[in-house]
Tab-separated table of C-alpha atoms in Angstrom:
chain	number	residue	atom	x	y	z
A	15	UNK	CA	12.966	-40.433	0.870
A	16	UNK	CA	13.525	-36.747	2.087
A	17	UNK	CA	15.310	-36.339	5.104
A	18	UNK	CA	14.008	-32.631	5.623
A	19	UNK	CA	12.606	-32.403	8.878
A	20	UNK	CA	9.169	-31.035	8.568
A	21	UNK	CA	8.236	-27.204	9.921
A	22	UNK	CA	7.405	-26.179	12.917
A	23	UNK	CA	5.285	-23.301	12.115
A	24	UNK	CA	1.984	-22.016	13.056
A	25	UNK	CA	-1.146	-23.618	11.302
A	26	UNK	CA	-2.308	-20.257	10.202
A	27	UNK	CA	-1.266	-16.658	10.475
A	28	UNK	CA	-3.188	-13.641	11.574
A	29	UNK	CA	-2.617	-9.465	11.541
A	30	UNK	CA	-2.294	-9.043	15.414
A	31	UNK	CA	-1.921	-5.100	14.995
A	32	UNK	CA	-1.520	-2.128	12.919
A	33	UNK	CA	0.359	1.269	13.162
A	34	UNK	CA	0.308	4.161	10.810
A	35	UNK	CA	1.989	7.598	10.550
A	36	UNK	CA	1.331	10.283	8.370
A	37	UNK	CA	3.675	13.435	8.385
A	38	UNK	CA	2.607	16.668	9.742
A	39	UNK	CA	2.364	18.468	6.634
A	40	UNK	CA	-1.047	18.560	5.193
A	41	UNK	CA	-1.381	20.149	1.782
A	42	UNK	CA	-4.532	21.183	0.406
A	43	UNK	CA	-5.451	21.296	-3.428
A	44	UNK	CA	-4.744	24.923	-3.523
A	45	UNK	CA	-0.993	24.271	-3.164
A	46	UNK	CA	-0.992	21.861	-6.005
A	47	UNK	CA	-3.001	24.560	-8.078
A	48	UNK	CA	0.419	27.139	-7.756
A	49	UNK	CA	2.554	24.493	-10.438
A	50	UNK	CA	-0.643	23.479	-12.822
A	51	UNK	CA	-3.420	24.744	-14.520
A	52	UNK	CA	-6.743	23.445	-13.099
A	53	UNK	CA	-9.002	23.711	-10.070
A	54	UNK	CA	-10.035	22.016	-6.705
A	55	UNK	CA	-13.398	20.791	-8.448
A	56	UNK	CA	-11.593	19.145	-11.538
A	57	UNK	CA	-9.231	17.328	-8.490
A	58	UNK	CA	-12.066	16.609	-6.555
A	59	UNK	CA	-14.318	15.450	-9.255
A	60	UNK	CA	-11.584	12.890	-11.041
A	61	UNK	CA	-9.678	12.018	-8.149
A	62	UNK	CA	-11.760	12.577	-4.760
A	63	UNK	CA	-8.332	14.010	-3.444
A	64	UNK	CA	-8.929	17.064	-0.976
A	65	UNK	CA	-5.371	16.716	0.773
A	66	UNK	CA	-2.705	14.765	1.410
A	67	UNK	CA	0.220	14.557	3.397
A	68	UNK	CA	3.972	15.279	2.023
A	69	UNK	CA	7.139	14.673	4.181
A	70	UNK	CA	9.507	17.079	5.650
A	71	UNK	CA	13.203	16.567	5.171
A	72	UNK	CA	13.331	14.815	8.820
A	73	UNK	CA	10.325	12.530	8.039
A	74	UNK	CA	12.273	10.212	6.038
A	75	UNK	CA	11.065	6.601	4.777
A	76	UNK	CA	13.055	4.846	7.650
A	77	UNK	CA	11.536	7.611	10.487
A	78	UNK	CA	8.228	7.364	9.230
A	79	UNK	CA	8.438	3.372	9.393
A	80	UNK	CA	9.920	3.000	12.850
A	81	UNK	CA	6.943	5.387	14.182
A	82	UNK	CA	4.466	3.320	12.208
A	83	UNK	CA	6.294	-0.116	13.409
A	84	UNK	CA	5.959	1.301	17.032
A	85	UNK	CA	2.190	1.475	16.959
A	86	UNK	CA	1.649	-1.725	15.185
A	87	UNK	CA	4.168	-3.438	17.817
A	88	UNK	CA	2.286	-1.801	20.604
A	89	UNK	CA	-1.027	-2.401	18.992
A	90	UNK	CA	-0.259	-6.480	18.530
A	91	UNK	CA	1.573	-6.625	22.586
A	92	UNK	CA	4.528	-7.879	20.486
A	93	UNK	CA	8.237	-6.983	21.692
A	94	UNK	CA	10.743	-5.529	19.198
A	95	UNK	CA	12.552	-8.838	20.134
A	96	UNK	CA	10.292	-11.288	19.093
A	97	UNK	CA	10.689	-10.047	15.516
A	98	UNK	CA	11.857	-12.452	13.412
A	99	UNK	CA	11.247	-10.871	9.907
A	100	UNK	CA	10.978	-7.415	8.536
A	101	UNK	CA	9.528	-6.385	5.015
A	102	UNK	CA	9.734	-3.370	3.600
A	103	UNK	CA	7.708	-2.308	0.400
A	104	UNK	CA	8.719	1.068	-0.997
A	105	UNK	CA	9.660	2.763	-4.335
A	106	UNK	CA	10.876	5.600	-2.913
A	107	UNK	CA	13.715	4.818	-0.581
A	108	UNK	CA	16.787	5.743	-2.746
A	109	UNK	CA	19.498	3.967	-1.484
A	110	UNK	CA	20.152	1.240	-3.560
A	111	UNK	CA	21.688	-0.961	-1.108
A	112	UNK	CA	21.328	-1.892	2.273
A	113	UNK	CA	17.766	-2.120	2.542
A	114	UNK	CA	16.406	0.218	4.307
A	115	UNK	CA	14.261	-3.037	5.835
A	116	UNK	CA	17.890	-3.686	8.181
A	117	UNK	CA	18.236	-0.087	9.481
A	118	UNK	CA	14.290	-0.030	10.718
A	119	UNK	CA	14.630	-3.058	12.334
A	120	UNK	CA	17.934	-2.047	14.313
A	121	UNK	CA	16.265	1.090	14.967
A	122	UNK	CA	13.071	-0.603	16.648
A	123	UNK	CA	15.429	-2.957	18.660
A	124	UNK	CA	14.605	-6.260	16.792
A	125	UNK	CA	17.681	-8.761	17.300
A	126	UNK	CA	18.824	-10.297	14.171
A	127	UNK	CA	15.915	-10.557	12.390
A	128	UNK	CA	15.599	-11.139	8.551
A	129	UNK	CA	15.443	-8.102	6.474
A	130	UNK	CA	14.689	-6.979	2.981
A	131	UNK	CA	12.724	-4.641	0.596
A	132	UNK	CA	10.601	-5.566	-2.122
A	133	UNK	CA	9.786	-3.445	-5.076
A	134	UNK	CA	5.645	-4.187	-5.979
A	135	UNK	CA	4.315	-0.620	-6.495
A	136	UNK	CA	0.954	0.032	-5.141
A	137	UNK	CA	0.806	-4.074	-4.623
A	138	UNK	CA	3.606	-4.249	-2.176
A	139	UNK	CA	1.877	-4.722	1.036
A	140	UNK	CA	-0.101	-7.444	-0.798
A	141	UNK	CA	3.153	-9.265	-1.184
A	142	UNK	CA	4.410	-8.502	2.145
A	143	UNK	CA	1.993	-9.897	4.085
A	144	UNK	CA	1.446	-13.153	1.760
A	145	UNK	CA	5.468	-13.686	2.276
A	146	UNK	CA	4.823	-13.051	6.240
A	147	UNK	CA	1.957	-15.535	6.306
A	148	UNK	CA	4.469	-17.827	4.639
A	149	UNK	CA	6.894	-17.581	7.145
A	150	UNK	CA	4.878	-17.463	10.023
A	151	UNK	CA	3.184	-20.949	9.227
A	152	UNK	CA	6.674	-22.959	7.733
A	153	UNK	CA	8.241	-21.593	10.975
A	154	UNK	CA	11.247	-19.612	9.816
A	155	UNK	CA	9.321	-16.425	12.193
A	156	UNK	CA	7.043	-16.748	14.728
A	157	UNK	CA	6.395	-12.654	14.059
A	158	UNK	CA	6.823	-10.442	11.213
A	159	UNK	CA	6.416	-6.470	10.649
A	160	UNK	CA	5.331	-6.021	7.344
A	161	UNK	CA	5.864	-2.415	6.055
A	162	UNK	CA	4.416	-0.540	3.182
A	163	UNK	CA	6.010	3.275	3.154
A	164	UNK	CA	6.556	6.527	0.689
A	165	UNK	CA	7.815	9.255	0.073
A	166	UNK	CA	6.328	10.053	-3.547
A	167	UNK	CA	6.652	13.510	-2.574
A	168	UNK	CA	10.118	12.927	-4.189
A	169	UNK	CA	8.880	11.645	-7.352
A	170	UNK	CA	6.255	14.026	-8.178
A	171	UNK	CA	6.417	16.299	-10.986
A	172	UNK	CA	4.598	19.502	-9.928
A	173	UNK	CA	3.792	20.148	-13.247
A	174	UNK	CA	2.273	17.205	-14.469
A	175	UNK	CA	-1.388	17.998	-14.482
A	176	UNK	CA	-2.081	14.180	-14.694
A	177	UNK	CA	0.009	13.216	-11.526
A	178	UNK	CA	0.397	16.537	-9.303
A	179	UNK	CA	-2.361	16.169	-7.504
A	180	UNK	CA	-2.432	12.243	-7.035
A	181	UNK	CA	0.672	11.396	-4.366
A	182	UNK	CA	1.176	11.512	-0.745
A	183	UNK	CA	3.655	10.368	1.886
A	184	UNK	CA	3.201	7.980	5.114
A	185	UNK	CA	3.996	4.716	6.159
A	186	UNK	CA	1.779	2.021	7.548
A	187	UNK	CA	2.530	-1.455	9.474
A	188	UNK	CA	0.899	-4.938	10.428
A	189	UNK	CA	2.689	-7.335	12.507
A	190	UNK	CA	2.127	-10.816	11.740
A	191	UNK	CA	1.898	-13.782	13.866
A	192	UNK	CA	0.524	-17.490	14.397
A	193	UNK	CA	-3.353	-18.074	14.404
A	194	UNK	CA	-5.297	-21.075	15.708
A	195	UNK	CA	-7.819	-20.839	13.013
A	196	UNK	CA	-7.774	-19.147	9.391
A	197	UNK	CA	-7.422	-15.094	9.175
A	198	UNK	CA	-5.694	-14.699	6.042
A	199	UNK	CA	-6.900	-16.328	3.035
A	200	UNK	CA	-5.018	-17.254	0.303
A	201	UNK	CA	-3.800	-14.421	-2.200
A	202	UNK	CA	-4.629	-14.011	-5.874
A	203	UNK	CA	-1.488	-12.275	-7.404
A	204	UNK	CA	0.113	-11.614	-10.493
A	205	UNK	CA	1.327	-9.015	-13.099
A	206	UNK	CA	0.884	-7.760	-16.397
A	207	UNK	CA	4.423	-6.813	-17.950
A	208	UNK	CA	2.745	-6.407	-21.543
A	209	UNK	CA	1.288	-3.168	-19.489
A	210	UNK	CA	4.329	-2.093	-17.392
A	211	UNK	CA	4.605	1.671	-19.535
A	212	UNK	CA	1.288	2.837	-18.258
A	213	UNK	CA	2.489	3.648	-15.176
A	214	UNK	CA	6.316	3.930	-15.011
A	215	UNK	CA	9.301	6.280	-13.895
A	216	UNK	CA	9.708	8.722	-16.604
A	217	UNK	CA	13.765	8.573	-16.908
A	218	UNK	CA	15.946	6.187	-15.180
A	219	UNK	CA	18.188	6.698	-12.734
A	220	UNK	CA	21.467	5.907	-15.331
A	221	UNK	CA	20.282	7.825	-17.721
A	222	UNK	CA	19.458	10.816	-15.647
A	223	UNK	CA	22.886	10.532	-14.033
A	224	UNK	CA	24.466	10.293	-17.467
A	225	UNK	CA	23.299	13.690	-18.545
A	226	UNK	CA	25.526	14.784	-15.549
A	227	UNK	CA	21.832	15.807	-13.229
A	228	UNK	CA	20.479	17.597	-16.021
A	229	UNK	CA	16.770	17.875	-16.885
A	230	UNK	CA	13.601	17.195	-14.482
A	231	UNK	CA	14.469	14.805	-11.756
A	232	UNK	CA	12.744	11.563	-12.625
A	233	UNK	CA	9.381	11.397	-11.199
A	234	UNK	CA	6.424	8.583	-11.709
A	235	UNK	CA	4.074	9.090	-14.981
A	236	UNK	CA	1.301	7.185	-15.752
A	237	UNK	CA	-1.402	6.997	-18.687
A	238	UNK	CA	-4.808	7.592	-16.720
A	239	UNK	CA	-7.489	6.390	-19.095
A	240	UNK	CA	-5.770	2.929	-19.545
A	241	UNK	CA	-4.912	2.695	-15.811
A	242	UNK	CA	-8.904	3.203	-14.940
A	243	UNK	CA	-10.177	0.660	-17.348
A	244	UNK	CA	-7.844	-1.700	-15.602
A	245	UNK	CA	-8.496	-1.454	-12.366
A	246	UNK	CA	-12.157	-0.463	-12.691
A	247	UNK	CA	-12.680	-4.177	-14.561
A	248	UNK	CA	-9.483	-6.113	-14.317
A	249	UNK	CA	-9.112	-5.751	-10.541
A	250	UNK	CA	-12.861	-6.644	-10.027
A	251	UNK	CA	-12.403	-9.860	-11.058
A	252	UNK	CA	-9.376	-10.411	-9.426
A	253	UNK	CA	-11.069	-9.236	-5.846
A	254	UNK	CA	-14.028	-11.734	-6.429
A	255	UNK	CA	-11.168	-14.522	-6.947
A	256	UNK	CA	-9.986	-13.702	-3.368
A	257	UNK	CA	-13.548	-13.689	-2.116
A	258	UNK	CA	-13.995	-17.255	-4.199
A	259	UNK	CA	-10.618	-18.756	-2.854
A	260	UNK	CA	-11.662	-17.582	0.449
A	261	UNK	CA	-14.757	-19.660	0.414
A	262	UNK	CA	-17.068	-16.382	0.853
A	263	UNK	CA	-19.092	-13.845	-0.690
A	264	UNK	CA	-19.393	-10.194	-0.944
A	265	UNK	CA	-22.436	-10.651	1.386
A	266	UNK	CA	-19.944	-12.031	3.810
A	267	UNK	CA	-17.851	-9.210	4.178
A	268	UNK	CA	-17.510	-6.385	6.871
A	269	UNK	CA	-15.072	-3.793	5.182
A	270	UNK	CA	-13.504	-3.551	1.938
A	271	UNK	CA	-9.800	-1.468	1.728
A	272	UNK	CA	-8.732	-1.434	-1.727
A	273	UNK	CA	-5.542	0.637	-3.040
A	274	UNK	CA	-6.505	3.941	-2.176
A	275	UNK	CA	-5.889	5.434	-5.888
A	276	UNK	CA	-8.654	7.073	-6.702
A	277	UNK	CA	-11.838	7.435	-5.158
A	278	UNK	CA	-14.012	6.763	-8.732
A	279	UNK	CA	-12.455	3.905	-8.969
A	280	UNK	CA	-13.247	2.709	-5.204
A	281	UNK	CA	-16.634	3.548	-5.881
A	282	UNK	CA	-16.498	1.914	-9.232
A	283	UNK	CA	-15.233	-1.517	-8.081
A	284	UNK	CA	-17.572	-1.421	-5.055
A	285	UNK	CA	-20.815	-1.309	-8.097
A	286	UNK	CA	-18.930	-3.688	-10.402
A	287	UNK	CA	-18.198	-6.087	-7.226
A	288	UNK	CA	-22.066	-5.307	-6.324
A	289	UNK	CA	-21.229	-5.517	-2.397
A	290	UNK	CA	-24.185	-4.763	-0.038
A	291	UNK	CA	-24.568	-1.640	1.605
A	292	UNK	CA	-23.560	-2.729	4.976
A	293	UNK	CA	-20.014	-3.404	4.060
A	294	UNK	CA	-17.566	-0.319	5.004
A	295	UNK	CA	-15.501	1.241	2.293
A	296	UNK	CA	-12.196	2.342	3.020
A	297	UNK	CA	-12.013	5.784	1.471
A	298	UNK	CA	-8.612	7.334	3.056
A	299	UNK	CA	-7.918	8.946	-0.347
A	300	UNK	CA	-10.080	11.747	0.528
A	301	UNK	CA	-7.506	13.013	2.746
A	302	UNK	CA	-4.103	11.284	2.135
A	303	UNK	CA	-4.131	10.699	-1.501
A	304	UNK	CA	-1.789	7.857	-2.876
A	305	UNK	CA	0.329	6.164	-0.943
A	306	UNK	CA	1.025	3.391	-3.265
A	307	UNK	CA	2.342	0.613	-0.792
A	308	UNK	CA	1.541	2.568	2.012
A	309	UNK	CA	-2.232	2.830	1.681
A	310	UNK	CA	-3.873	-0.332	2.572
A	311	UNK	CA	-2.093	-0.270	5.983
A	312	UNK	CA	-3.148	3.352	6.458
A	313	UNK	CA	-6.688	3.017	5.704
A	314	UNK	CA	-6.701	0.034	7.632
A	315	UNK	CA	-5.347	1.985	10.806
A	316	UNK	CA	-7.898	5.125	9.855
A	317	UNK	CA	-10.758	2.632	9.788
A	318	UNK	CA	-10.345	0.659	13.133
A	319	UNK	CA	-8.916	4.264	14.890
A	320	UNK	CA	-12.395	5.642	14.122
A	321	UNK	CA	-14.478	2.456	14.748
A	322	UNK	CA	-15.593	2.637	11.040
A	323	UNK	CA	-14.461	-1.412	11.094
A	324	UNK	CA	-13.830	-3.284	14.279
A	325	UNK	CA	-11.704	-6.087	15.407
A	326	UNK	CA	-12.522	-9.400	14.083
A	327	UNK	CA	-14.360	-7.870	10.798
A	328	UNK	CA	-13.589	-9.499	7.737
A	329	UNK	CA	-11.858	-7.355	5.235
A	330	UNK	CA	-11.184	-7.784	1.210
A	331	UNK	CA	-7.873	-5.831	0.528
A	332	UNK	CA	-6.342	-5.182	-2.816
A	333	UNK	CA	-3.468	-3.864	-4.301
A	334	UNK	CA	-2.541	-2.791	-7.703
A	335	UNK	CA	-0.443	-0.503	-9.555
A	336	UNK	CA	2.888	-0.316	-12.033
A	337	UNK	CA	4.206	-2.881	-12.987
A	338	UNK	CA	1.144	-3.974	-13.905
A	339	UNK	CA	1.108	-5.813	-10.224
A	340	UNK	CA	-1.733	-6.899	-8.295
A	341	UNK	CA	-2.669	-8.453	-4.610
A	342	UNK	CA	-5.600	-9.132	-3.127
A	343	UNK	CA	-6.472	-11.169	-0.201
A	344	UNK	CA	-9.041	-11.459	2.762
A	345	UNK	CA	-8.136	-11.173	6.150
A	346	UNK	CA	-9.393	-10.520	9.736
A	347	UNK	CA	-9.066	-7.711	10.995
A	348	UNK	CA	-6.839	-7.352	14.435
């Protein structure tokens, strides 16, 4: 027989506040059109993307995170102290090591919490908060800021006419704590590695680096047809698998915030999903573009900021990008 104490963690685990920041720099399609030949309707038309935000050399993915960590702190009435855990989910942050997970949470004033990045693409909030809600109800923290930030500003080529036009900066934030009844549901996740080239880094770091620097910088590519059949059908069925394992239909939903990719393939998964009129759609792409791990969070914030969704709402959320990784979940909202 085990002599493992049992946990002494929360039943369930909630979002008890969210915080976004996206940098001052807006950038309209026009910019985009000086490096690549097309037009704002083409963007528009494939994309939905008017503008999006791109950081300045002092909006770096540890300052953007520790203003978006702020808000969600002061949005949940949770002290920097009471932190136990901090995720980070970025692609962008170049430092190989530390994470940059330890210097946001010394520069929020959490005491010696757990810290540590994960690498999940456009899924990586996904897997944030399902490791949070983990913690939060075995007990190992009582809170936890989950992060999703970018800077994909970096990794842009200017001249890709597939990609130019898709990426934006910004980090968003949930803090997650104990619940007396259920408000997140469980997560369907998983990946498709037979996939992982249609959306990749075009040269690795090594092999940049052993050309001496030469060449384009390496930047994120991705084959667009193949990545729009798979979300448009794939990630469907994966969001009615969260619905199902959260014992509730599309009927029952308030708001829906998928990955904010591409706005025809929001509006394609809300027909293929067939959700009723009255649930809000999350449609932050408009003006922010891609965010990858960033996005959910910041659509999240957008929506409840403008009272487009409200506290208490119920909310499908989905992530999905390279790798092939997905996440989706339902939660309430805080």
């Amino acid at each position: 027989m085990s002599k493992i104490k049992p946990a002494k963690g929360s039943p369930y685990a909630r979002i008890l506040g969210v915080g976004g920041y996206r940098p001052t720099r807006v950038v309209p399609n026009e910019v985009i059109l000086e490096t690549i030949d097309s037009s704002d309707e083409w963007i528009r038309s494939r994309s939905g993307i008017a503008t999006r935000h791109w950081a300045s050399p002092q909006e770096t993915v540890a300052a953007m995170s520790v203003e978006a960590s702020g808000k969600a702190l002061a949005d949940a009435g949770v002290s920097p102290e009471q932190i136990g855990a901090v995720i980070v989910s970025t692609v962008s942050h170049f430092k190989q090591t530390p994470a940059v997970a330890t210097e946001i949470a010394h520069r929020i004033g959490a005491v010696k919490p757990a810290a540590f990045d994960i690498s999940a693409g456009c899924a990586g909030f996904g897997y944030g908060l399902t490791l949070a809600k983990g913690m939060v109800v075995e007990g190992s923290a009582q809170y936890v800021l989950v992060i999703g930030v970018e800077r994909l500003s970096d990794l842009t080529d200017l001249e890709d006419r597939a990609t130019a036009f898709l990426f934006g900066d910004g980090a968003g934030a949930v803090v997650v704590g104990p619940s007396d009844e259920p408000a997140i549901g469980p997560t369907v996740w998983g990946s498709e590695g037979d996939k992982s080239e249609t959306i990749k880094q075009t040269v690795p770091w090594d092999e940049y680096l052993g050309k001496g620097g030469g060449g384009k910088f390496p930047a994120i590519t991705q084959e667009g047809q193949a990545v729009f059949r798979w979300a448009v059908f794939e990630m469907a069925k994966v969001a009615q698998q969260a619905l199902d394992a959260a014992g509730i239909t599309g009927d029952d939903l308030d708001v829906f915030i998928p990955h904010q990719a591409n706005m025809r393939i929001i509006d394609s998964m809300v027909k293929t999903l067939k959700l009723p009129d009255h649930v809000t759609v999350a449609r932050d792409v408009e003006t922010t573009g891609n965010t990858s791990a960033a996005s959910i969070p910041l659509a999240m914030e957008r929506l409840l900021a403008t009272g487009a969704a409200k506290s208490g709402d119920t909310a499908l959320v989905i992530g999905f990008g390279a790798g092939l990784v997905y996440a989706a979940t339902v939660v309430t909202l805080p």
